[in-house]
């Protein structure tokens, strides 16, 4: 699998973190962790900015987390124009901060900082794949 299927519009076809897409297709979200430093990266990185090493391991992100912050976007970058408005958020999952979108249909009135949320892989009608947040059941 190659990386061009990630997100609403991808400009990258190959990276050293292509397994990220394989994990999404299996219904799981993964980050990478630098073995020497212990730093966890999301989105996944193949090279550590701290020790400049490339010895990383894949670590599964717990799908249940806590909402840190959110905002409603009325303007969109290339590839997302048809999706506005949508809610963007930062959440924490077992100490790893993840930036992403809320599932369609949720507004800022449905959310509050500190609430429990889940992150789930999602496939779009055009074959692209990504992940979205939603309030935890």
PDB file of N, CA and C in Angstrom, residues 16-17 31-57:
ATOM      1  N   UNK A  16       8.688   6.527   4.257  1.00  0.00           N
ATOM      2  CA  UNK A  16       9.199   5.437   5.086  1.00  0.00           C
ATOM      3  C   UNK A  16       8.175   5.025   6.128  1.00  0.00           C
ATOM      4  N   UNK A  17       7.036   5.702   6.169  1.00  0.00           N
ATOM      5  CA  UNK A  17       5.991   5.363   7.145  1.00  0.00           C
ATOM      6  C   UNK A  17       4.736   4.807   6.460  1.00  0.00           C
ATOM      7  N   UNK A  31       1.254   5.157  15.867  1.00  0.00           N
ATOM      8  CA  UNK A  31       2.279   6.197  15.877  1.00  0.00           C
ATOM      9  C   UNK A  31       3.630   5.493  15.801  1.00  0.00           C
ATOM     10  N   UNK A  32       4.711   6.242  15.758  1.00  0.00           N
ATOM     11  CA  UNK A  32       6.045   5.652  15.868  1.00  0.00           C
ATOM     12  C   UNK A  32       6.715   6.176  17.125  1.00  0.00           C
ATOM     13  N   UNK A  33       7.574   5.353  17.692  1.00  0.00           N
ATOM     14  CA  UNK A  33       8.330   5.731  18.890  1.00  0.00           C
ATOM     15  C   UNK A  33       9.808   5.484  18.622  1.00  0.00           C
ATOM     16  N   UNK A  34      10.619   6.498  18.926  1.00  0.00           N
ATOM     17  CA  UNK A  34      12.069   6.379  18.793  1.00  0.00           C
ATOM     18  C   UNK A  34      12.568   5.440  19.883  1.00  0.00           C
ATOM     19  N   UNK A  35      13.213   4.357  19.500  1.00  0.00           N
ATOM     20  CA  UNK A  35      13.701   3.397  20.485  1.00  0.00           C
ATOM     21  C   UNK A  35      14.747   3.987  21.429  1.00  0.00           C
ATOM     22  N   UNK A  36      15.757   4.709  20.926  1.00  0.00           N
ATOM     23  CA  UNK A  36      16.755   5.264  21.854  1.00  0.00           C
ATOM     24  C   UNK A  36      16.210   6.373  22.760  1.00  0.00           C
ATOM     25  N   UNK A  37      15.352   7.285  22.228  1.00  0.00           N
ATOM     26  CA  UNK A  37      14.874   8.442  22.992  1.00  0.00           C
ATOM     27  C   UNK A  37      13.564   8.201  23.730  1.00  0.00           C
ATOM     28  N   UNK A  38      12.725   7.342  23.172  1.00  0.00           N
ATOM     29  CA  UNK A  38      11.420   7.108  23.754  1.00  0.00           C
ATOM     30  C   UNK A  38      10.372   8.123  23.338  1.00  0.00           C
ATOM     31  N   UNK A  39      10.691   9.030  22.410  1.00  0.00           N
ATOM     32  CA  UNK A  39       9.737  10.035  21.945  1.00  0.00           C
ATOM     33  C   UNK A  39       8.738   9.373  20.999  1.00  0.00           C
ATOM     34  N   UNK A  40       7.447   9.654  21.205  1.00  0.00           N
ATOM     35  CA  UNK A  40       6.409   9.120  20.330  1.00  0.00           C
ATOM     36  C   UNK A  40       5.991  10.197  19.341  1.00  0.00           C
ATOM     37  N   UNK A  41       5.838   9.792  18.077  1.00  0.00           N
ATOM     38  CA  UNK A  41       5.512  10.730  17.001  1.00  0.00           C
ATOM     39  C   UNK A  41       4.169  10.411  16.366  1.00  0.00           C
ATOM     40  N   UNK A  42       3.321  11.418  16.305  1.00  0.00           N
ATOM     41  CA  UNK A  42       2.112  11.345  15.505  1.00  0.00           C
ATOM     42  C   UNK A  42       1.907  12.708  14.859  1.00  0.00           C
ATOM     43  N   UNK A  43       1.806  12.763  13.524  1.00  0.00           N
ATOM     44  CA  UNK A  43       1.848  11.640  12.615  1.00  0.00           C
ATOM     45  C   UNK A  43       3.178  10.899  12.701  1.00  0.00           C
ATOM     46  N   UNK A  44       3.171   9.630  12.274  1.00  0.00           N
ATOM     47  CA  UNK A  44       4.386   8.818  12.386  1.00  0.00           C
ATOM     48  C   UNK A  44       5.563   9.440  11.652  1.00  0.00           C
ATOM     49  N   UNK A  45       6.734   9.288  12.261  1.00  0.00           N
ATOM     50  CA  UNK A  45       7.988   9.725  11.653  1.00  0.00           C
ATOM     51  C   UNK A  45       8.932   8.548  11.609  1.00  0.00           C
ATOM     52  N   UNK A  46       9.785   8.510  10.618  1.00  0.00           N
ATOM     53  CA  UNK A  46      10.775   7.458  10.497  1.00  0.00           C
ATOM     54  C   UNK A  46      12.125   7.884  11.070  1.00  0.00           C
ATOM     55  N   UNK A  47      12.285   9.188  11.299  1.00  0.00           N
ATOM     56  CA  UNK A  47      13.535   9.723  11.807  1.00  0.00           C
ATOM     57  C   UNK A  47      13.254  10.628  12.997  1.00  0.00           C
ATOM     58  N   UNK A  48      14.074  10.507  14.034  1.00  0.00           N
ATOM     59  CA  UNK A  48      13.882  11.271  15.263  1.00  0.00           C
ATOM     60  C   UNK A  48      14.587  12.624  15.164  1.00  0.00           C
ATOM     61  N   UNK A  49      13.859  13.689  15.479  1.00  0.00           N
ATOM     62  CA  UNK A  49      14.463  15.016  15.448  1.00  0.00           C
ATOM     63  C   UNK A  49      15.388  15.249  16.643  1.00  0.00           C
ATOM     64  N   UNK A  50      15.234  14.453  17.693  1.00  0.00           N
ATOM     65  CA  UNK A  50      16.038  14.656  18.895  1.00  0.00           C
ATOM     66  C   UNK A  50      17.421  14.011  18.780  1.00  0.00           C
ATOM     67  N   UNK A  51      17.446  12.714  18.502  1.00  0.00           N
ATOM     68  CA  UNK A  51      18.742  12.019  18.432  1.00  0.00           C
ATOM     69  C   UNK A  51      19.202  11.786  16.997  1.00  0.00           C
ATOM     70  N   UNK A  52      18.352  12.168  16.024  1.00  0.00           N
ATOM     71  CA  UNK A  52      18.634  12.024  14.594  1.00  0.00           C
ATOM     72  C   UNK A  52      18.754  10.568  14.157  1.00  0.00           C
ATOM     73  N   UNK A  53      18.256   9.658  14.981  1.00  0.00           N
ATOM     74  CA  UNK A  53      18.290   8.245  14.650  1.00  0.00           C
ATOM     75  C   UNK A  53      17.080   7.817  13.843  1.00  0.00           C
ATOM     76  N   UNK A  54      17.164   6.607  13.306  1.00  0.00           N
ATOM     77  CA  UNK A  54      16.077   6.053  12.502  1.00  0.00           C
ATOM     78  C   UNK A  54      15.572   4.730  13.067  1.00  0.00           C
ATOM     79  N   UNK A  55      15.883   4.469  14.319  1.00  0.00           N
ATOM     80  CA  UNK A  55      15.455   3.228  14.952  1.00  0.00           C
ATOM     81  C   UNK A  55      14.125   3.490  15.668  1.00  0.00           C
ATOM     82  N   UNK A  56      13.027   3.279  14.932  1.00  0.00           N
ATOM     83  CA  UNK A  56      11.696   3.539  15.487  1.00  0.00           C
ATOM     84  C   UNK A  56      10.869   2.263  15.482  1.00  0.00           C
ATOM     85  N   UNK A  57       9.894   2.219  16.364  1.00  0.00           N
ATOM     86  CA  UNK A  57       8.971   1.087  16.445  1.00  0.00           C
ATOM     87  C   UNK A  57       7.549   1.620  16.295  1.00  0.00           C
TER      88      UNK A  57
END
